[in-house]
Amino acid sequence: MEDLKKLVADIYEDVVRIRRHIHQHPELEFHEFETSAFICDTLEKLGIPYEKNIAKTGVVGFIDSGAEKTLLIRADMDALPVTEEADVPFKSQNEGVMHACGHDAHVAMLLGCGAVLSKMKDRLSCNVKLLFQPAEEDAGGALPMIEAGVMENPRVDAAIGAHVSNSVPAGSVLVKNGEFMASPDDFDLVIHGRGGHGALPHNCIDPIAIAVQILAAWNILSARYTTPLEKHVISTNMFQAGTTYNVIPDDAVIRGTVRTFDNTLRHKLAEEMERIAKQITEAFGATCDFTFTFRYPPLINDTTMTDAFRESVTKILGADRLVEGKDPSMGGEDFAYFAERVPATFVHVGTGNAKEGITMPWHSSNFKIDETGMQAGIMAMCQFALDFGK
Ligand SMILES: [Zn+2]
Ligand SMILES: [Zn+2]
């Protein structure tokens, strides 16, 4: 245990350097070319064999301990289309692009884990796949990497992933059994009416009036046709129709997001929303096109894996550094694709520091982290890897 702490402390400065380098050179999803090349270069220096260009920019490093089981540790590496306003000396040099979600820290921590675990190979009871994936923020890089075969050769038995969080103090790690993040699905509804003069509605089919009825009915679906115990939200966030005061438009467009923690409920809401939209438009003589886009699945943490992670955190950092997650988040996370396939747990590595004013939320143009939290994150993940497979 002392060895692990020392090894992590020894590489900490490198980890900070790596994080700041990546922070200065952020790249948007599926364009993480420099980041990917930098990762390959670092793995090379560490003597860790790797495969690159998986799902465009993805990289998988492999620490072969000769063990039977294989643990996958995942980091995402994409940045956001945000202009950095944070006052840091290593500010983004890529105008309009920023690591405002902390994926720079995820890459740095995983390279740190690689540096430490490759030195502790003889103490590992599992092989370790270090997986760097593109495009977590929107398009999703996890699924194309899985489709490219990263779960095989050798077969992955379990997976862990971590996200930095300023809601958790630096030095602590948050774990949570079960529901962790929601399925962030999208919907599009276009109502085709018949436009005309605003003073003569009886000669038209008003798509706005119909859209309002559909929104009201979806609220009833949400409140009265699901049990009060099923966490979910239907959020209509775009409503576009019309051009001026006295013209009834032809069409109305509604777009939004649906979030749940349950695949059955997800499909039920998709079907019912469509049925309601179709029947209401039909009732008023209009037609519609409804599209429900299933995006990332809900992220559900495996209990055995989460309990084991809890133990590893307690062992290396102490029980006072373990934070129990209370409510799941309605946000999405494509680590869910790994968690659907193998026992997995996703944790939050604390990077918050209220005294230093580091409390800004993800995606803020002022996003900053307390970098010291990365040390605890690396320790927790390495300890878990050392405990896994025993
Ligand atoms: Zn994000
Ligand atoms: Zn993120």
GROMACS .gro file of C-alpha atoms and ligand atoms in nm:
model
  392
    1MET     CA    1   0.000   0.000   0.000
    2GLU     CA    2   0.283   0.235   0.089
    3ASP     CA    3   0.448   0.143  -0.242
    4LEU     CA    4   0.140   0.250  -0.430
    5LYS     CA    5   0.120   0.584  -0.250
    6LYS     CA    6   0.486   0.649  -0.317
    7LEU     CA    7   0.466   0.551  -0.683
    8VAL     CA    8   0.167   0.781  -0.734
    9ALA     CA    9   0.338   1.066  -0.552
   10ASP     CA   10   0.646   1.016  -0.772
   11ILE     CA   11   0.453   1.057  -1.097
   12TYR     CA   12   0.212   1.327  -0.975
   13GLU     CA   13   0.409   1.615  -1.128
   14ASP     CA   14   0.412   1.438  -1.465
   15VAL     CA   15   0.037   1.385  -1.439
   16VAL     CA   16  -0.017   1.757  -1.379
   17ARG     CA   17   0.210   1.841  -1.672
   18ILE     CA   18   0.018   1.603  -1.897
   19ARG     CA   19  -0.316   1.741  -1.785
   20ARG     CA   20  -0.210   2.099  -1.851
   21HIS     CA   21  -0.067   2.010  -2.192
   22ILE     CA   22  -0.394   1.847  -2.294
   23HIS     CA   23  -0.589   2.135  -2.143
   24GLN     CA   24  -0.397   2.378  -2.362
   25HIS     CA   25  -0.467   2.170  -2.673
   26PRO     CA   26  -0.832   2.070  -2.651
   27GLU     CA   27  -0.997   1.895  -2.946
   28LEU     CA   28  -1.362   1.837  -3.031
   29GLU     CA   29  -1.517   1.493  -3.052
   30PHE     CA   30  -1.377   1.254  -3.312
   31HIS     CA   31  -1.106   1.512  -3.382
   32GLU     CA   32  -0.882   1.418  -3.089
   33PHE     CA   33  -0.587   1.359  -3.324
   34GLU     CA   34  -0.316   1.542  -3.129
   35THR     CA   35  -0.449   1.411  -2.799
   36SER     CA   36  -0.445   1.058  -2.936
   37ALA     CA   37  -0.090   1.098  -3.071
   38PHE     CA   38   0.021   1.239  -2.736
   39ILE     CA   39  -0.129   0.940  -2.554
   40CYS     CA   40   0.045   0.695  -2.789
   41ASP     CA   41   0.372   0.877  -2.738
   42THR     CA   42   0.337   0.860  -2.359
   43LEU     CA   43   0.244   0.490  -2.364
   44GLU     CA   44   0.547   0.427  -2.583
   45LYS     CA   45   0.772   0.598  -2.329
   46LEU     CA   46   0.616   0.389  -2.052
   47GLY     CA   47   0.681   0.072  -2.251
   48ILE     CA   48   0.310  -0.011  -2.265
   49PRO     CA   49   0.201  -0.172  -2.594
   50TYR     CA   50  -0.106  -0.016  -2.750
   51GLU     CA   51  -0.340  -0.012  -3.044
   52LYS     CA   52  -0.443   0.318  -3.198
   53ASN     CA   53  -0.697   0.466  -3.444
   54ILE     CA   54  -0.979   0.259  -3.298
   55ALA     CA   55  -1.308   0.431  -3.386
   56LYS     CA   56  -1.099   0.708  -3.542
   57THR     CA   57  -0.894   0.841  -3.249
   58GLY     CA   58  -0.936   0.580  -2.974
   59VAL     CA   59  -0.636   0.413  -2.812
   60VAL     CA   60  -0.609   0.097  -2.599
   61GLY     CA   61  -0.294   0.032  -2.396
   62PHE     CA   62  -0.245  -0.316  -2.257
   63ILE     CA   63  -0.067  -0.418  -1.939
   64ASP     CA   64  -0.021  -0.793  -1.962
   65SER     CA   65   0.038  -0.950  -1.622
   66GLY     CA   66  -0.025  -1.301  -1.749
   67ALA     CA   67  -0.337  -1.324  -1.532
   68GLU     CA   68  -0.663  -1.481  -1.639
   69LYS     CA   69  -0.889  -1.183  -1.589
   70THR     CA   70  -0.880  -0.846  -1.762
   71LEU     CA   71  -0.996  -0.516  -1.620
   72LEU     CA   72  -1.075  -0.223  -1.848
   73ILE     CA   73  -1.019   0.132  -1.721
   74ARG     CA   74  -1.172   0.399  -1.938
   75ALA     CA   75  -1.099   0.767  -1.994
   76ASP     CA   76  -1.272   0.997  -2.243
   77MET     CA   77  -1.063   1.259  -2.420
   78ASP     CA   78  -1.287   1.505  -2.606
   79ALA     CA   79  -1.337   1.876  -2.529
   80LEU     CA   80  -1.635   2.110  -2.579
   81PRO     CA   81  -1.718   2.401  -2.811
   82VAL     CA   82  -1.679   2.652  -2.527
   83THR     CA   83  -1.455   2.960  -2.515
   84GLU     CA   84  -1.242   2.939  -2.203
   85GLU     CA   85  -1.283   3.222  -1.956
   86ALA     CA   86  -1.109   3.052  -1.665
   87ASP     CA   87  -0.808   3.241  -1.542
   88VAL     CA   88  -0.534   2.975  -1.567
   89PRO     CA   89  -0.179   3.003  -1.701
   90PHE     CA   90  -0.235   2.700  -1.925
   91LYS     CA   91  -0.542   2.837  -2.099
   92SER     CA   92  -0.681   2.673  -2.415
   93GLN     CA   93  -0.480   2.764  -2.725
   94ASN     CA   94  -0.755   2.634  -2.951
   95GLU     CA   95  -0.998   2.925  -2.987
   96GLY     CA   96  -1.357   2.831  -2.904
   97VAL     CA   97  -1.267   2.486  -2.772
   98MET     CA   98  -1.218   2.402  -2.406
   99HIS     CA   99  -1.177   2.109  -2.172
  100ALA     CA  100  -1.474   2.230  -1.971
  101CYS     CA  101  -1.577   1.882  -1.858
  102GLY     CA  102  -1.243   1.766  -1.717
  103HIS     CA  103  -1.167   1.498  -1.977
  104ASP     CA  104  -0.810   1.636  -1.982
  105ALA     CA  105  -0.782   1.518  -1.620
  106HIS     CA  106  -0.932   1.179  -1.713
  107VAL     CA  107  -0.661   1.122  -1.976
  108ALA     CA  108  -0.388   1.237  -1.736
  109MET     CA  109  -0.517   1.011  -1.456
  110LEU     CA  110  -0.536   0.708  -1.684
  111LEU     CA  111  -0.182   0.765  -1.813
  112GLY     CA  112  -0.083   0.797  -1.445
  113CYS     CA  113  -0.252   0.462  -1.373
  114GLY     CA  114  -0.060   0.313  -1.665
  115ALA     CA  115   0.272   0.444  -1.533
  116VAL     CA  116   0.206   0.305  -1.185
  117LEU     CA  117   0.048  -0.029  -1.277
  118SER     CA  118   0.313  -0.115  -1.536
  119LYS     CA  119   0.566  -0.083  -1.253
  120MET     CA  120   0.353  -0.305  -1.026
  121LYS     CA  121   0.283  -0.572  -1.287
  122ASP     CA  122   0.408  -0.853  -1.064
  123ARG     CA  123   0.151  -0.756  -0.800
  124LEU     CA  124  -0.144  -0.752  -1.042
  125SER     CA  125  -0.393  -1.039  -1.047
  126CYS     CA  126  -0.547  -0.910  -1.369
  127ASN     CA  127  -0.443  -0.765  -1.701
  128VAL     CA  128  -0.533  -0.403  -1.752
  129LYS     CA  129  -0.669  -0.240  -2.066
  130LEU     CA  130  -0.621   0.136  -2.060
  131LEU     CA  131  -0.894   0.264  -2.288
  132PHE     CA  132  -0.892   0.621  -2.421
  133GLN     CA  133  -1.214   0.693  -2.608
  134PRO     CA  134  -1.324   0.976  -2.834
  135ALA     CA  135  -1.648   1.169  -2.831
  136GLU     CA  136  -1.818   1.118  -2.497
  137GLU     CA  137  -1.993   1.454  -2.505
  138ASP     CA  138  -2.242   1.402  -2.783
  139ALA     CA  139  -2.185   1.157  -3.068
  140GLY     CA  140  -2.059   0.875  -2.843
  141GLY     CA  141  -1.722   0.703  -2.887
  142ALA     CA  142  -1.776   0.410  -2.651
  143LEU     CA  143  -2.010   0.210  -2.876
  144PRO     CA  144  -1.795   0.234  -3.192
  145MET     CA  145  -1.492   0.124  -2.987
  146ILE     CA  146  -1.688  -0.175  -2.856
  147GLU     CA  147  -1.801  -0.254  -3.210
  148ALA     CA  148  -1.436  -0.237  -3.316
  149GLY     CA  149  -1.366  -0.519  -3.071
  150VAL     CA  150  -1.209  -0.358  -2.761
  151MET     CA  151  -1.399  -0.593  -2.529
  152GLU     CA  152  -1.224  -0.896  -2.686
  153ASN     CA  153  -0.866  -1.026  -2.726
  154PRO     CA  154  -0.834  -1.069  -2.438
  155ARG     CA  155  -1.193  -1.064  -2.325
  156VAL     CA  156  -1.273  -0.788  -2.073
  157ASP     CA  157  -1.422  -0.919  -1.746
  158ALA     CA  158  -1.504  -0.588  -1.579
  159ALA     CA  159  -1.476  -0.214  -1.634
  160ILE     CA  160  -1.427   0.098  -1.428
  161GLY     CA  161  -1.449   0.464  -1.523
  162ALA     CA  162  -1.417   0.793  -1.341
  163HIS     CA  163  -1.534   1.149  -1.392
  164VAL     CA  164  -1.396   1.448  -1.205
  165SER     CA  165  -1.651   1.638  -0.998
  166ASN     CA  166  -1.631   1.974  -0.825
  167SER     CA  167  -1.924   1.874  -0.602
  168VAL     CA  168  -1.687   1.632  -0.429
  169PRO     CA  169  -1.388   1.773  -0.237
  170ALA     CA  170  -1.045   1.703  -0.388
  171GLY     CA  171  -0.895   1.401  -0.216
  172SER     CA  172  -1.226   1.218  -0.191
  173VAL     CA  173  -1.400   0.973  -0.423
  174LEU     CA  174  -1.775   0.932  -0.463
  175VAL     CA  175  -1.923   0.587  -0.523
  176LYS     CA  176  -2.284   0.485  -0.569
  177ASN     CA  177  -2.458   0.152  -0.617
  178GLY     CA  178  -2.716   0.112  -0.892
  179GLU     CA  179  -2.857   0.405  -1.090
  180PHE     CA  180  -2.584   0.658  -1.161
  181MET     CA  181  -2.679   0.843  -1.479
  182ALA     CA  182  -2.985   0.853  -1.705
  183SER     CA  183  -3.044   0.762  -2.069
  184PRO     CA  184  -3.024   1.097  -2.254
  185ASP     CA  185  -3.261   1.031  -2.546
  186ASP     CA  186  -3.387   1.293  -2.791
  187PHE     CA  187  -3.714   1.345  -2.976
  188ASP     CA  188  -3.825   1.547  -3.277
  189LEU     CA  189  -4.188   1.615  -3.365
  190VAL     CA  190  -4.297   1.804  -3.676
  191ILE     CA  191  -4.669   1.883  -3.699
  192HIS     CA  192  -4.794   1.950  -4.049
  193GLY     CA  193  -5.106   2.169  -4.048
  194ARG     CA  194  -5.236   2.411  -4.308
  195GLY     CA  195  -5.139   2.774  -4.283
  196GLY     CA  196  -5.338   3.081  -4.373
  197HIS     CA  197  -5.472   3.413  -4.244
  198GLY     CA  198  -5.460   3.460  -3.868
  199ALA     CA  199  -5.805   3.615  -3.875
  200LEU     CA  200  -5.956   3.311  -4.048
  201PRO     CA  201  -5.846   3.010  -3.840
  202HIS     CA  202  -6.148   2.806  -3.952
  203ASN     CA  203  -5.995   2.792  -4.300
  204CYS     CA  204  -5.665   2.658  -4.163
  205ILE     CA  205  -5.529   2.373  -3.953
  206ASP     CA  206  -5.330   2.548  -3.683
  207PRO     CA  207  -5.020   2.342  -3.594
  208ILE     CA  208  -4.945   2.561  -3.288
  209ALA     CA  209  -5.281   2.491  -3.126
  210ILE     CA  210  -5.229   2.117  -3.187
  211ALA     CA  211  -4.872   2.126  -3.052
  212VAL     CA  212  -4.996   2.279  -2.726
  213GLN     CA  213  -5.245   1.992  -2.684
  214ILE     CA  214  -4.969   1.737  -2.742
  215LEU     CA  215  -4.742   1.899  -2.482
  216ALA     CA  216  -5.025   1.894  -2.228
  217ALA     CA  217  -5.097   1.527  -2.307
  218TRP     CA  218  -4.729   1.431  -2.270
  219ASN     CA  219  -4.736   1.588  -1.924
  220ILE     CA  220  -5.030   1.364  -1.838
  221LEU     CA  221  -4.840   1.065  -1.977
  222SER     CA  222  -4.550   1.152  -1.749
  223ALA     CA  223  -4.760   1.224  -1.440
  224ARG     CA  224  -5.042   0.970  -1.474
  225TYR     CA  225  -4.929   0.682  -1.694
  226THR     CA  226  -4.602   0.591  -1.521
  227THR     CA  227  -4.574   0.494  -1.157
  228PRO     CA  228  -4.465   0.777  -0.924
  229LEU     CA  229  -4.161   0.562  -0.840
  230GLU     CA  230  -4.017   0.556  -1.192
  231LYS     CA  231  -3.767   0.841  -1.216
  232HIS     CA  232  -3.784   1.012  -1.554
  233VAL     CA  233  -3.834   1.347  -1.724
  234ILE     CA  234  -3.979   1.459  -2.057
  235SER     CA  235  -3.835   1.801  -2.129
  236THR     CA  236  -3.947   1.997  -2.437
  237ASN     CA  237  -3.674   2.248  -2.501
  238MET     CA  238  -3.743   2.375  -2.853
  239PHE     CA  239  -4.074   2.496  -2.996
  240GLN     CA  240  -4.051   2.666  -3.332
  241ALA     CA  241  -4.342   2.787  -3.544
  242GLY     CA  242  -4.458   3.094  -3.727
  243THR     CA  243  -4.306   3.408  -3.873
  244THR     CA  244  -4.535   3.700  -3.796
  245TYR     CA  245  -4.849   3.829  -3.615
  246ASN     CA  246  -5.120   3.753  -3.864
  247VAL     CA  247  -5.019   3.429  -4.035
  248ILE     CA  248  -5.102   3.080  -3.916
  249PRO     CA  249  -4.796   2.871  -4.011
  250ASP     CA  250  -4.802   2.541  -4.197
  251ASP     CA  251  -4.579   2.355  -3.953
  252ALA     CA  252  -4.469   2.350  -3.591
  253VAL     CA  253  -4.153   2.181  -3.464
  254ILE     CA  254  -4.098   2.049  -3.111
  255ARG     CA  255  -3.772   1.902  -2.986
  256GLY     CA  256  -3.651   1.785  -2.651
  257THR     CA  257  -3.501   1.517  -2.433
  258VAL     CA  258  -3.635   1.219  -2.238
  259ARG     CA  259  -3.437   1.076  -1.946
  260THR     CA  260  -3.492   0.753  -1.756
  261PHE     CA  261  -3.301   0.484  -1.567
  262ASP     CA  262  -3.493   0.192  -1.709
  263ASN     CA  263  -3.484   0.048  -2.060
  264THR     CA  264  -3.844  -0.076  -2.045
  265LEU     CA  265  -3.973   0.266  -1.941
  266ARG     CA  266  -3.757   0.427  -2.210
  267HIS     CA  267  -3.923   0.224  -2.482
  268LYS     CA  268  -4.268   0.271  -2.332
  269LEU     CA  269  -4.230   0.651  -2.326
  270ALA     CA  270  -4.102   0.654  -2.684
  271GLU     CA  271  -4.401   0.451  -2.804
  272GLU     CA  272  -4.662   0.640  -2.600
  273MET     CA  273  -4.529   0.984  -2.696
  274GLU     CA  274  -4.556   0.887  -3.061
  275ARG     CA  275  -4.904   0.738  -3.021
  276ILE     CA  276  -5.032   1.051  -2.843
  277ALA     CA  277  -4.876   1.285  -3.099
  278LYS     CA  278  -5.022   1.085  -3.390
  279GLN     CA  279  -5.371   1.058  -3.242
  280ILE     CA  280  -5.398   1.423  -3.141
  281THR     CA  281  -5.275   1.550  -3.477
  282GLU     CA  282  -5.512   1.313  -3.652
  283ALA     CA  283  -5.804   1.423  -3.433
  284PHE     CA  284  -5.754   1.780  -3.553
  285GLY     CA  285  -5.699   1.691  -3.919
  286ALA     CA  286  -5.323   1.736  -3.926
  287THR     CA  287  -5.035   1.491  -3.973
  288CYS     CA  288  -4.701   1.458  -3.799
  289ASP     CA  289  -4.356   1.301  -3.812
  290PHE     CA  290  -4.220   1.179  -3.481
  291THR     CA  291  -3.863   1.060  -3.430
  292PHE     CA  292  -3.730   0.924  -3.103
  293THR     CA  293  -3.352   0.888  -3.098
  294PHE     CA  294  -3.222   0.636  -2.850
  295ARG     CA  295  -2.885   0.761  -2.735
  296TYR     CA  296  -2.673   0.632  -2.445
  297PRO     CA  297  -2.836   0.369  -2.222
  298PRO     CA  298  -2.884   0.445  -1.851
  299LEU     CA  299  -2.564   0.395  -1.650
  300ILE     CA  300  -2.632   0.143  -1.375
  301ASN     CA  301  -2.344   0.056  -1.142
  302ASP     CA  302  -2.295  -0.311  -1.057
  303THR     CA  303  -2.329  -0.368  -0.682
  304THR     CA  304  -2.041  -0.616  -0.644
  305MET     CA  305  -1.805  -0.393  -0.840
  306THR     CA  306  -1.914  -0.082  -0.651
  307ASP     CA  307  -1.876  -0.254  -0.314
  308ALA     CA  308  -1.527  -0.363  -0.418
  309PHE     CA  309  -1.440  -0.008  -0.528
  310ARG     CA  310  -1.567   0.123  -0.194
  311GLU     CA  311  -1.329  -0.118  -0.018
  312SER     CA  312  -1.034  -0.016  -0.235
  313VAL     CA  313  -1.097   0.355  -0.165
  314THR     CA  314  -1.121   0.289   0.207
  315LYS     CA  315  -0.799   0.085   0.199
  316ILE     CA  316  -0.585   0.340   0.015
  317LEU     CA  317  -0.742   0.677   0.105
  318GLY     CA  318  -0.927   0.603   0.431
  319ALA     CA  319  -1.296   0.580   0.512
  320ASP     CA  320  -1.319   0.958   0.559
  321ARG     CA  321  -1.233   1.005   0.191
  322LEU     CA  322  -1.522   0.793   0.072
  323VAL     CA  323  -1.835   0.987  -0.028
  324GLU     CA  324  -2.161   0.799  -0.076
  325GLY     CA  325  -2.360   0.923  -0.375
  326LYS     CA  326  -2.723   0.993  -0.289
  327ASP     CA  327  -2.931   1.077  -0.593
  328PRO     CA  328  -2.847   0.963  -0.945
  329SER     CA  329  -2.789   1.232  -1.207
  330MET     CA  330  -3.032   1.293  -1.495
  331GLY     CA  331  -2.728   1.360  -1.718
  332GLY     CA  332  -2.600   1.094  -1.958
  333GLU     CA  333  -2.265   0.912  -1.989
  334ASP     CA  334  -2.164   0.668  -2.260
  335PHE     CA  335  -1.958   0.457  -2.019
  336ALA     CA  336  -2.305   0.298  -1.989
  337TYR     CA  337  -2.227   0.088  -2.300
  338PHE     CA  338  -1.941  -0.083  -2.115
  339ALA     CA  339  -2.159  -0.125  -1.805
  340GLU     CA  340  -2.428  -0.294  -2.017
  341ARG     CA  341  -2.179  -0.561  -2.124
  342VAL     CA  342  -1.966  -0.640  -1.817
  343PRO     CA  343  -1.989  -0.574  -1.442
  344ALA     CA  344  -1.880  -0.214  -1.406
  345THR     CA  345  -1.873   0.083  -1.178
  346PHE     CA  346  -1.840   0.454  -1.250
  347VAL     CA  347  -1.719   0.690  -0.978
  348HIS     CA  348  -1.663   1.060  -0.926
  349VAL     CA  349  -1.312   1.175  -0.840
  350GLY     CA  350  -1.334   1.488  -0.625
  351THR     CA  351  -1.172   1.801  -0.771
  352GLY     CA  352  -1.371   2.061  -0.579
  353ASN     CA  353  -1.214   2.310  -0.341
  354ALA     CA  354  -1.461   2.558  -0.189
  355LYS     CA  355  -1.187   2.759  -0.016
  356GLU     CA  356  -1.014   2.822  -0.348
  357GLY     CA  357  -1.347   2.895  -0.514
  358ILE     CA  358  -1.326   2.580  -0.729
  359THR     CA  359  -1.694   2.491  -0.734
  360MET     CA  360  -1.791   2.568  -1.095
  361PRO     CA  361  -2.005   2.308  -1.268
  362TRP     CA  362  -1.915   2.098  -1.572
  363HIS     CA  363  -1.936   2.276  -1.910
  364SER     CA  364  -1.893   2.623  -1.755
  365SER     CA  365  -1.655   2.851  -1.946
  366ASN     CA  366  -1.497   2.913  -1.605
  367PHE     CA  367  -1.454   2.543  -1.527
  368LYS     CA  368  -1.143   2.469  -1.319
  369ILE     CA  369  -1.037   2.177  -1.106
  370ASP     CA  370  -0.825   2.127  -0.798
  371GLU     CA  371  -0.559   1.910  -0.964
  372THR     CA  372  -0.454   1.747  -0.638
  373GLY     CA  373  -0.773   1.543  -0.661
  374MET     CA  374  -0.616   1.351  -0.951
  375GLN     CA  375  -0.373   1.192  -0.707
  376ALA     CA  376  -0.655   1.036  -0.505
  377GLY     CA  377  -0.824   0.929  -0.828
  378ILE     CA  378  -0.515   0.746  -0.952
  379MET     CA  379  -0.462   0.582  -0.614
  380ALA     CA  380  -0.821   0.459  -0.596
  381MET     CA  381  -0.821   0.318  -0.950
  382CYS     CA  382  -0.478   0.154  -0.908
  383GLN     CA  383  -0.577   0.004  -0.573
  384PHE     CA  384  -0.891  -0.135  -0.734
  385ALA     CA  385  -0.682  -0.287  -1.015
  386LEU     CA  386  -0.448  -0.443  -0.758
  387ASP     CA  387  -0.744  -0.589  -0.567
  388PHE     CA  388  -0.932  -0.710  -0.875
  389GLY     CA  389  -0.905  -1.074  -0.977
  390LYS     CA  390  -0.771  -1.195  -0.644
  391ZN      ZN  391  -1.945   1.687  -2.038
  392ZN      ZN  392  -1.759   1.465  -1.913
   0.00000   0.00000   0.00000
